[in-house]
XYZ file of C-alpha atoms in Angstrom:
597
model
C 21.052 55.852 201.396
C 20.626 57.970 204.539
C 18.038 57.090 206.925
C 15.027 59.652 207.768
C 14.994 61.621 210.737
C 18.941 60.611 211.413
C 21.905 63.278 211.726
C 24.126 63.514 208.816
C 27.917 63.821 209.891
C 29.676 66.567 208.004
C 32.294 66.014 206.264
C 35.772 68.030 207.318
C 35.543 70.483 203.794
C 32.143 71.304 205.221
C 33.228 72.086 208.330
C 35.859 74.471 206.941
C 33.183 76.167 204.783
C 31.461 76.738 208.362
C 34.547 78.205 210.120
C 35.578 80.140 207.554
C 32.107 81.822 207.134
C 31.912 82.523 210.952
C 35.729 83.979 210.631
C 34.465 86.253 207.701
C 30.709 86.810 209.735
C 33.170 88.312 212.643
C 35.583 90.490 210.883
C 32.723 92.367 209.576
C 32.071 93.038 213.277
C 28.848 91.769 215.910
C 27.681 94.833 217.369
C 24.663 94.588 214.223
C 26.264 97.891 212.370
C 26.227 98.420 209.177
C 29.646 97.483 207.349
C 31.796 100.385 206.180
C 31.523 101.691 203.269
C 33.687 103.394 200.488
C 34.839 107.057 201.263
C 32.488 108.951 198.549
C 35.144 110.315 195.872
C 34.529 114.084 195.700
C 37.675 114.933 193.675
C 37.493 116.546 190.293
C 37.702 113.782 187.349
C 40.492 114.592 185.039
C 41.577 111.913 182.150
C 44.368 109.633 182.645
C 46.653 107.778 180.471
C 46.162 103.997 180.983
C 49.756 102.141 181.717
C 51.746 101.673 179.589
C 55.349 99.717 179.269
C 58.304 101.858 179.608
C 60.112 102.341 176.184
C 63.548 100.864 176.069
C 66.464 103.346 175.914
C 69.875 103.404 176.642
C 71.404 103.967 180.076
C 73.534 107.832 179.044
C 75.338 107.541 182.611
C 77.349 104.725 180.923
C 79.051 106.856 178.534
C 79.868 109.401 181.073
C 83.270 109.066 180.928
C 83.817 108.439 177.550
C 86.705 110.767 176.174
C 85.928 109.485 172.387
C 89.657 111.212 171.250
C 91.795 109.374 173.677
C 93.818 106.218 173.420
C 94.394 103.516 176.014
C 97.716 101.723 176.077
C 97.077 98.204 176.938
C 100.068 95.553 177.838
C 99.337 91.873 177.055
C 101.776 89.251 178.570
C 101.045 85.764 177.130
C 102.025 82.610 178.271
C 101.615 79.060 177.468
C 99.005 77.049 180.368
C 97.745 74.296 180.836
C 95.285 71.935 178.436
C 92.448 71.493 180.641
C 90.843 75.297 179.768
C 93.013 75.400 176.358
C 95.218 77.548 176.656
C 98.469 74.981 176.460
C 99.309 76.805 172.933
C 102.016 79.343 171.573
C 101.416 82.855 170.685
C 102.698 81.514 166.936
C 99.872 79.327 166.717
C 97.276 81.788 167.998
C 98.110 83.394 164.687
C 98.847 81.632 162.568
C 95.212 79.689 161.619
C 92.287 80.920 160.544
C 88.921 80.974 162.076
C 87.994 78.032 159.244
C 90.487 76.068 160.270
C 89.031 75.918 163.913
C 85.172 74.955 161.963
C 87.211 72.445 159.694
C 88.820 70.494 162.377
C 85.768 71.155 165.018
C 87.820 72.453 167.602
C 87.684 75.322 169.805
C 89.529 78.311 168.808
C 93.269 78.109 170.825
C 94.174 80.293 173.516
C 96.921 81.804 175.388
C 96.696 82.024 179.063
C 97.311 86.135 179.001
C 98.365 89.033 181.730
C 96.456 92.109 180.953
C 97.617 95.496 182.465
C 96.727 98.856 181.662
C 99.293 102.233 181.514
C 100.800 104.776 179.623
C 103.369 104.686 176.958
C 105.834 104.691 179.415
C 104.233 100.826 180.559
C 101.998 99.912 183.032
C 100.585 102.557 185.509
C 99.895 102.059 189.274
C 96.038 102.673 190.182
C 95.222 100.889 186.712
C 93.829 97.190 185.913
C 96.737 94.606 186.204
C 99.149 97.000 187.728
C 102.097 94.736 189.890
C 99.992 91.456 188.846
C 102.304 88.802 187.856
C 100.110 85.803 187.444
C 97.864 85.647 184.405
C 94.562 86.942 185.017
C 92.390 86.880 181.290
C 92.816 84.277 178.264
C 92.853 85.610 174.689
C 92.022 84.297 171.196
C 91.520 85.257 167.689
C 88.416 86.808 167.121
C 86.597 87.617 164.070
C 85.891 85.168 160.491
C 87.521 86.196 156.967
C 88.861 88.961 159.070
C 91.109 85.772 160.651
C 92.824 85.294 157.567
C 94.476 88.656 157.604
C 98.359 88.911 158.930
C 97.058 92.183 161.183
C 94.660 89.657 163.635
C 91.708 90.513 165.635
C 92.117 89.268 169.308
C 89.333 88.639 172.099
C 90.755 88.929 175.572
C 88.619 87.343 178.251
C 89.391 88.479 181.857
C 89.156 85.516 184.594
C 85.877 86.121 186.508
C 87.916 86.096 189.967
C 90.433 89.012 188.301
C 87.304 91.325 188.465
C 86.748 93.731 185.383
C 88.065 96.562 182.792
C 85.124 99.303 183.167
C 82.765 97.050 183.904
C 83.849 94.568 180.886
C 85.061 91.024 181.395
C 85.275 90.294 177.316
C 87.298 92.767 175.801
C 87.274 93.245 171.249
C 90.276 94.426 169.663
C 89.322 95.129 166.105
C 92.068 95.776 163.814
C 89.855 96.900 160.948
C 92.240 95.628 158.364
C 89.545 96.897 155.598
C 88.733 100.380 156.755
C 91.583 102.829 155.144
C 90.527 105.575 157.943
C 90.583 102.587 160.826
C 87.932 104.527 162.815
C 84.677 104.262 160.446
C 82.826 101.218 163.174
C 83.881 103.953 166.127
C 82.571 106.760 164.264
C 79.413 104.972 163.733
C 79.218 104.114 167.646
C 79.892 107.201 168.748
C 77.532 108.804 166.345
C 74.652 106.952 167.350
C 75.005 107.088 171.533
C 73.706 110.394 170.892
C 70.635 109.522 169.080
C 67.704 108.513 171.883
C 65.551 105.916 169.938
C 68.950 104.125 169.401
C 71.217 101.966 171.774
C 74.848 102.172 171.061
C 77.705 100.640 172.965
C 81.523 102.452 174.319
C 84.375 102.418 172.274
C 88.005 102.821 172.764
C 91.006 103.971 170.537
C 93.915 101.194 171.962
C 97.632 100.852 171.486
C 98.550 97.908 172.062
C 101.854 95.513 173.056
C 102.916 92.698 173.420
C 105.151 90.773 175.398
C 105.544 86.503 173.978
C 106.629 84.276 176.894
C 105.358 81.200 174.938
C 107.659 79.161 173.204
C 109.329 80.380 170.425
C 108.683 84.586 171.365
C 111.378 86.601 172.274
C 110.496 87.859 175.644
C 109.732 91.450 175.406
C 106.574 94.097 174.820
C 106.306 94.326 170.621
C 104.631 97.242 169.276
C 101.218 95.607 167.697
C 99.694 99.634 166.924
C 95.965 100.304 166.834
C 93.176 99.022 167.562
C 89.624 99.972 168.534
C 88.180 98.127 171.247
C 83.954 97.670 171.006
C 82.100 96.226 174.091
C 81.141 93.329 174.058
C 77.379 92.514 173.672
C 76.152 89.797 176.121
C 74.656 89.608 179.633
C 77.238 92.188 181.352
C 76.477 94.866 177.937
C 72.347 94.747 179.179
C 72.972 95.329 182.665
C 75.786 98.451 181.943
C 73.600 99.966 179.739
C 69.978 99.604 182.194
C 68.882 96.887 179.995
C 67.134 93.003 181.754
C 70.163 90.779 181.833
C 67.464 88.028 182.045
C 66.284 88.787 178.653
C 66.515 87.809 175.638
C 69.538 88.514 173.000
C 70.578 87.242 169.965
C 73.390 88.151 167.424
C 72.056 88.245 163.868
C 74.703 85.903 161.800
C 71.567 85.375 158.500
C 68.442 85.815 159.203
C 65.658 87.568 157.337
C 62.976 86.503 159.466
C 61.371 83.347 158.287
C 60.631 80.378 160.448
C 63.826 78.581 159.653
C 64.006 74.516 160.281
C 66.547 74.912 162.002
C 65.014 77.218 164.346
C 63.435 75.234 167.397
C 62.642 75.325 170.704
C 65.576 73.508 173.336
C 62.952 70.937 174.187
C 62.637 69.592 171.185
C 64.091 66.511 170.221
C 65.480 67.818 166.925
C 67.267 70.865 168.513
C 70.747 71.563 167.130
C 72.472 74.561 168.784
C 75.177 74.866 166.068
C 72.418 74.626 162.963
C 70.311 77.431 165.488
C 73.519 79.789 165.804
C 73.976 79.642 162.059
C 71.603 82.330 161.800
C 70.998 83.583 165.510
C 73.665 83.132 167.999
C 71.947 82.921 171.313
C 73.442 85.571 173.428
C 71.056 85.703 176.490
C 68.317 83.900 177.624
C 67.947 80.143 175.662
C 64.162 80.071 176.071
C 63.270 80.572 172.273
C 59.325 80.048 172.673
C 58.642 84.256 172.286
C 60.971 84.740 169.017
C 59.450 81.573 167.184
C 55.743 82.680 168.080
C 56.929 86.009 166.719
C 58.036 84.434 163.513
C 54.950 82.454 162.978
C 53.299 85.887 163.062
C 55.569 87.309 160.872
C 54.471 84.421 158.262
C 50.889 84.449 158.748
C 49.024 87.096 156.558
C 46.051 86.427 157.808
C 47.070 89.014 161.130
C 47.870 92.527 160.211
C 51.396 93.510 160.104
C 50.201 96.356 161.762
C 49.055 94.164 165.021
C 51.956 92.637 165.020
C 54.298 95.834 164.288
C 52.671 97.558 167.531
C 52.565 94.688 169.791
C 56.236 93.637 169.462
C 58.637 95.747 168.271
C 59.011 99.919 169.300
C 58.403 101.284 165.352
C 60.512 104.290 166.525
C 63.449 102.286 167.208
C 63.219 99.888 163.992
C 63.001 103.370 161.796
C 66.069 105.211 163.336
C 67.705 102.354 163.092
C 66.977 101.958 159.745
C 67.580 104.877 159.098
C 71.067 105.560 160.703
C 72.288 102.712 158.382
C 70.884 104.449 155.482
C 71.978 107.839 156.171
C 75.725 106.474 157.020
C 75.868 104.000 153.567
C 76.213 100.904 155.899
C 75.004 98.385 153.146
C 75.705 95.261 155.392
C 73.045 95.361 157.653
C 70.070 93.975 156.164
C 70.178 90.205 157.327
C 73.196 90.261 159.552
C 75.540 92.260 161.361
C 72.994 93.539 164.176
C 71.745 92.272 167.718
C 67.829 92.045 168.161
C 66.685 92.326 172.033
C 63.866 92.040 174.265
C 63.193 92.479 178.085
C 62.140 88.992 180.128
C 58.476 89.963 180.630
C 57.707 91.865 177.175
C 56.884 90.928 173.956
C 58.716 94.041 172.193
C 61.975 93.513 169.925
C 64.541 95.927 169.920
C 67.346 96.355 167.017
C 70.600 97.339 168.034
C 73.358 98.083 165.993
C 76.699 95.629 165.456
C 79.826 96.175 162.967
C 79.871 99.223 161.076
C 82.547 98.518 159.359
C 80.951 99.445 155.636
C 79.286 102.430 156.951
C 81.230 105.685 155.309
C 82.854 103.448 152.699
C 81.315 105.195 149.353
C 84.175 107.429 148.782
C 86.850 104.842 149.001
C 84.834 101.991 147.082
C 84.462 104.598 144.194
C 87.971 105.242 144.287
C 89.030 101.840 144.090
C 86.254 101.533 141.383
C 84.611 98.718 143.643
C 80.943 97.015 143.123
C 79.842 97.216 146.851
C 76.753 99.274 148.408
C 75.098 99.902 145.189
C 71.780 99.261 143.072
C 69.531 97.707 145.537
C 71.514 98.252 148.150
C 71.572 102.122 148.459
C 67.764 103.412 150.695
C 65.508 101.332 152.446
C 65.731 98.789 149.384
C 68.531 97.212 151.437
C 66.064 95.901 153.769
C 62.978 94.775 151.939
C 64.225 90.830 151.347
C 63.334 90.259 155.213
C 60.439 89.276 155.756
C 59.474 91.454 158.683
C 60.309 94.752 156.537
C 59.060 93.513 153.094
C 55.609 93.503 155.350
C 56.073 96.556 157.009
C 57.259 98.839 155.024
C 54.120 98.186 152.322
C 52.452 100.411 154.612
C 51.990 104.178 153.963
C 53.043 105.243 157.798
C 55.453 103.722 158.305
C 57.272 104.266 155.514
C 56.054 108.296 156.350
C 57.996 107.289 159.732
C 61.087 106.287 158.526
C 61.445 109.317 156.015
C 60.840 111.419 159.464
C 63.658 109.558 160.763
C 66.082 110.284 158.300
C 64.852 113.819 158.262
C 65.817 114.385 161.618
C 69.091 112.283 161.761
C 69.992 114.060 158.430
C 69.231 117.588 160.146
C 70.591 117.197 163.696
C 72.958 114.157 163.831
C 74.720 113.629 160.918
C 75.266 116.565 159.248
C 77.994 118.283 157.412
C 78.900 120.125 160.849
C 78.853 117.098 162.446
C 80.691 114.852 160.351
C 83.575 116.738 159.538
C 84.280 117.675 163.581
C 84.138 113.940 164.257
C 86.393 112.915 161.375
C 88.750 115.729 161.378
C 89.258 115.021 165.622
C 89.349 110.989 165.189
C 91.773 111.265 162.040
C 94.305 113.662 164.390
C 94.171 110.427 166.616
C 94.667 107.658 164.209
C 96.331 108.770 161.501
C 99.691 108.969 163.288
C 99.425 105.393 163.985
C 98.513 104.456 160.416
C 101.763 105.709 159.079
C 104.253 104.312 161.218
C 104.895 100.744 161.917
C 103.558 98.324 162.326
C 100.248 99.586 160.830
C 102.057 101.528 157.862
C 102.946 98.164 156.797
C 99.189 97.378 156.027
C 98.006 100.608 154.909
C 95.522 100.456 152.221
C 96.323 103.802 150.916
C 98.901 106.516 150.584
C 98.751 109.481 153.293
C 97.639 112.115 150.163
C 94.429 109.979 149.415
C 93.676 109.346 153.354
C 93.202 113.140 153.292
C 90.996 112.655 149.700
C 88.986 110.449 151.838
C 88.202 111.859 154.559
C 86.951 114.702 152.715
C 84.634 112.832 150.996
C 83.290 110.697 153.675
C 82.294 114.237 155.064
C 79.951 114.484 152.371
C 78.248 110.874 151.978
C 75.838 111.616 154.396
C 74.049 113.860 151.901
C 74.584 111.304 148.544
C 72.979 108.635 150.697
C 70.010 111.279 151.233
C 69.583 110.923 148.043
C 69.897 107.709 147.341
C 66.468 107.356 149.946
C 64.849 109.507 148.288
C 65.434 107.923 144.680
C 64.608 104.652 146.296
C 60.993 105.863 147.456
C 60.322 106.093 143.971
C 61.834 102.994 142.831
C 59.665 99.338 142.331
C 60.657 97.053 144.844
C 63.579 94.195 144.193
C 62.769 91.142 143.932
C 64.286 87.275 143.354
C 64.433 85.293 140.558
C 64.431 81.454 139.946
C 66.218 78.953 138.936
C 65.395 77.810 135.659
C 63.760 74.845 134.371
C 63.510 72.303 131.759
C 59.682 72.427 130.489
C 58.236 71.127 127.275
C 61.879 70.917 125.807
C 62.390 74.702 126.648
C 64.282 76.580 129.226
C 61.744 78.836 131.918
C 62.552 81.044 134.674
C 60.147 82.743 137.061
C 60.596 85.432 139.107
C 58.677 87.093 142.082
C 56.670 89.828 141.131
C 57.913 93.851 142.287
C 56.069 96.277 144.128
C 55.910 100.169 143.215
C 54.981 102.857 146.501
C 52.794 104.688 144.376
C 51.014 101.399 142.485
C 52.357 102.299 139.627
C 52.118 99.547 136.639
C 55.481 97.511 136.766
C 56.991 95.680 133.771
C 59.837 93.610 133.361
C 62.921 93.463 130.690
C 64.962 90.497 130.607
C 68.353 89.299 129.496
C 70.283 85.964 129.162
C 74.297 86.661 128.549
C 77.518 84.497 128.577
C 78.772 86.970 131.106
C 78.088 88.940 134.034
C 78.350 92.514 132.285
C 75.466 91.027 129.679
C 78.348 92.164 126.724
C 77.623 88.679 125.113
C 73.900 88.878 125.053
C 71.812 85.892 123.949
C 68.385 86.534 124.733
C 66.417 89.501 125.577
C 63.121 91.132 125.758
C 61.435 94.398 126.966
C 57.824 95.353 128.719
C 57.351 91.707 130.263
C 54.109 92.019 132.104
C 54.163 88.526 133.662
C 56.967 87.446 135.811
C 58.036 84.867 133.222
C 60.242 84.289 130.443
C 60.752 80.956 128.741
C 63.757 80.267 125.482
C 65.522 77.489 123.772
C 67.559 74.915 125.457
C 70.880 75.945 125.840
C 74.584 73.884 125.392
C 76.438 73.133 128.599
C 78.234 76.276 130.409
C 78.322 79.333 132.451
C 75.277 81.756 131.734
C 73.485 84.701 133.397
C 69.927 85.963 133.508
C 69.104 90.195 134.406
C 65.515 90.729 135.122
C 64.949 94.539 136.234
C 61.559 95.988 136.866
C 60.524 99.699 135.807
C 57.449 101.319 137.002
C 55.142 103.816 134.919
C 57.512 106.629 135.719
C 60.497 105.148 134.274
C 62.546 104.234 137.515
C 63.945 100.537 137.322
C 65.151 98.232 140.143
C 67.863 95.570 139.541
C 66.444 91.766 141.216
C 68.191 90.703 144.161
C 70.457 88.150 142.398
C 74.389 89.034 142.046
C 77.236 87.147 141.224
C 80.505 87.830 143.209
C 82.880 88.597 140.987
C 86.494 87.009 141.425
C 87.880 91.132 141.840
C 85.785 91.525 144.304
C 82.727 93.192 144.991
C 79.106 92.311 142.930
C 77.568 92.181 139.724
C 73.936 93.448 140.895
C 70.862 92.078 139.283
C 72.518 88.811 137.627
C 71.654 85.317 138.619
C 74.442 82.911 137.346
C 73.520 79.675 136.528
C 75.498 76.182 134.601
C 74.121 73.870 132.376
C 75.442 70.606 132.964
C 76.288 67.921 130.470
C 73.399 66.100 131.365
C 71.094 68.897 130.638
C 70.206 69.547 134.285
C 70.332 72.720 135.886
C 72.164 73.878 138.730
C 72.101 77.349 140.301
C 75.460 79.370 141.463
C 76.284 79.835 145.023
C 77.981 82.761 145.952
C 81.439 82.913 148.393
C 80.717 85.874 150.758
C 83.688 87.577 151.637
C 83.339 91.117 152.767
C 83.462 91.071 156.395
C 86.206 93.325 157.531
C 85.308 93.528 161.671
């Protein structure tokens, strides 16, 4: 207790309270005047626009020196070196296994140790990357997954970071586009789109490439190895090129149809498994995964307005164009894969770009060939509606409105007729040369008379895929059916209910067949208003359930389910399903097999 009438000793934060005030007490001056005072604002008020973050676009400048008609003639010396960075292997074994047997064994994919020079037909040209270089300076690999079991390979060619760069590119794609009978439909796509300004594209390049085998076993001199269209590379180096924030976030899209996978966790957690992560997202930028998995909480919480959530992280613009370029070009493999998502280090907006076009402008051949692929659901913005993210979206009237006005203008001023046919006729002048001579005319998918056929048609698919949009504005909504059950000694199956645009009353007919073209049909009923459908037990075997849903106007919509036929291609709207001799239930699992990058 302090004694009356005695001096209290401050205490050293006290005494800095005093000093500082005095410091403060002086700088306002100690003549006694008045402190200054605001200059009075006599200018005219006039409204301003509160800041706002700069949309993402694409850097132009990168493309300036794009000649989209030319071909570069690349040399590739390979060489056998050492074990310690893997690439103590033969150009033989390079190709000769498949991408699954690198996943099967767990082992990296093999590599050459590789000498990559640029020229002319006539060989390497002085002023050009590699030119007099003797020692290796990149590594290559197969690249690519089903593609990998094709004789024609794909190849990845990494340049050593202290060899410097090809145009700004240390990772350079060669995609032999084994499935495409045209071999240019993914740079068609690319180039295409470069042009559009809500989109972000990436540079392309016809190549003709050789090479020359040093490892054991190869014979020493350049081979001819034809065409092949290099793609840049998306990673860290692709943001900076094209003016994007190499510190940001980017992730390949492998499967994902954004839900809150299990597998989808944050580094710091105990449970994190990169490999199990990559499965759907491969992780192409920054590895802090807190913003995406707050994003996909959102997503699955109804209780916030997709609208909140549409506005605050993602650019609408740039989700409907890109939507809608994939519609407009028939690029049916898009909707959970095949595409990059993006955002800058400080915002919360998503960006979509575009990956592998391979299936875009393939409606022509696949009805030629008289192949399932791209059809039923999978024709308009149908294609899109089993993620989660644009099953929400799209239920609402503007933007829907907003992707029909980007497929409007696309339709009118970027991919039309005009358009189409300058790009194909100058890109099949190019390629088609190469395509009919070996090696490539080896692996030609189809005679020189019907390449013609089809690139007249592809011309024209623009249009039929128009119309395909349109007739899938008016269609219910797909949807997924269940498994089905053993209940009260009786066989059910549910299914999740459609949607119709215009709320339209939606019924359901249903079918259970012995085969996938429902010629063998067991059971089957019509105008189903509840999402259910229950029969008699059934002996052990193969069977298949169709459930389409028709609104009030008569439009129907297949279900999600397909079975992948052994041909090739899908049976749309039927779920395949065995009874077992045990009278259990178990549901078919499809083999995909259509990538062709």
């Amino acid at each position: 207790m302090q004694r009356k009438g005695r001096r209290r000793i401050k205490t050293a934060g006290e005494l800095a309270v005093i000093i500082l005030a005095a410091v403060l007490a002086g700088c306002g001056g100690s003549s006694g005047e008045e402190p200054a005072t605001a200059a009075p604002q006599t200018g005219t008020y006039v409204e301003k626009e509160p800041p706002q973050e700069n949309r993402v676009s694409d850097n132009m400048a990168v493309y300036a020196d794009d000649d989209e008609n030319s071909v570069v003639t690349m040399y590739l010396t390979v060489r056998q070196g050492t074990e310690g960075d893997n690439t103590n292997h033969t150009w033989t074994e390079i190709n000769t296994y498949s991408a699954y047997y690198y996943d099967d064994n767990e082992i990296p994919r093999y590599n050459c140790e590789a000498l990559l020079q640029i020229g002319d037909e006539n060989g390497p040209a002085e002023g050009e990357f590699g030119y007099g270089e003797t020692v290796a300076n990149a590594a290559v690999q197969i690249r690519g997954q089903t593609s990998s079991k094709r004789e024609q390979k794909n190849y990845k060619i990494r340049i050593k970071e202290e060899k410097g760069s090809w145009r700004g590119q240390r990772t350079i794609a060669l995609n032999k586009h084994v499935g495409d009978p045209v071999r240019f439909r993914n740079k068609l796509a690319y180039d295409l789109m470069k042009n559009v300004p809500e989109m972000i594209s990436a540079r392309t390049q016809f190549v003709h490439l050789y090479v020359k085998d040093e490892t054991e076993g190869g014979n020493g001199v350049f081979t001819d190895y034809g065409l092949y269209t290099q793609v840049e590379q998306m990673n860290k180096t692709y943001l900076k090129n094209h003016g994007l924030d190499n510190r940001g976030h980017l992730y390949k899209i492998n499967f994902f149809e954004w839900y809150r996978y299990d597998a989808l966790k944050l580094k710091s957690d105990p449970d994190y498994d990169e490999a199990a992560f990559e499965k759907y997202i491969e992780i192409k930028g920054n590895d802090d995964h807190t913003k995406l998995l707050d994003l996909l909480d959102k997503i699955s919480d109804y209780s916030i307005p997709i609208e909140d959530i549409v506005e605050q992280n993602f650019d609408s613009q740039n989700i409907c164009y890109w939507m809608a370029f994939h519609i407009l070009t028939g690029n049916y493999d898009v909707g959970s894969r095949n595409y990059y998502i993006y955002s800058p280090l400080n915002s919360e907006k998503w960006y979509f770009i575009s990956w592998d076009n391979d299936a875009a402008f393939s409606r022509t051949y696949h009805e030629w060939k008289d192949y399932s692929e791209g059809k039923s659901w999978e024709q308009g913005m149908t294609q899109f509606l089993h993620s989660a993210l644009f099953e929400r979206m799209f239920k609402v009237d503007r933007y829907r409105a907003q992707l029909s006005a980007a497929v409007e203008d696309l339709r009118a001023n970027y991919l039309n007729r005009e358009i189409m046919s300058q790009k194909i006729s100058e890109y099949s002048e190019v390629v088609k040369p190469y395509v009919y001579r070996l090696p490539d005319l080896t692996y030609s998918l189809v005679s020189q008379e019907n390449y013609d056929m089809l690139l007249n048609g592809m011309a024209d698919e623009t249009e039929t895929n128009y119309q395909y949009f349109l007739e899938s504005l008016e269609r219910p909504w797909p949807f997924f059916v269940g498994t089905p059950y053993v209940e009260d000694g009786r066989l059910e199956v549910l299914w999740d209910t459609s949607f119709d645009m215009d709320n339209e009353s939606i019924t359901y007919s249903f079918a259970l067949a012995t085969d996938y073209s429902f010629q063998n049909i067991l059971v089957q009923e019509e105008g189903l208003r509840l999402p259910e459908m229950t029969f008699d037990l059934l002996p052990p075997g193969q069977y298949f359930i169709r459930v389409r849903a028709k609104n009030a106007s008569g439009y129907e919509q297949d279900c999600y389910d397909y079975y992948s036929m052994d041909s090739g291609g899908k049976a749309y709207g039927a779920k395949c399903f065995y009874v077992n001799e045990d009278g259990t239930i178990t549901e078919h699992e499809n083999t995909e097999g259509n990538e062709t990058e």
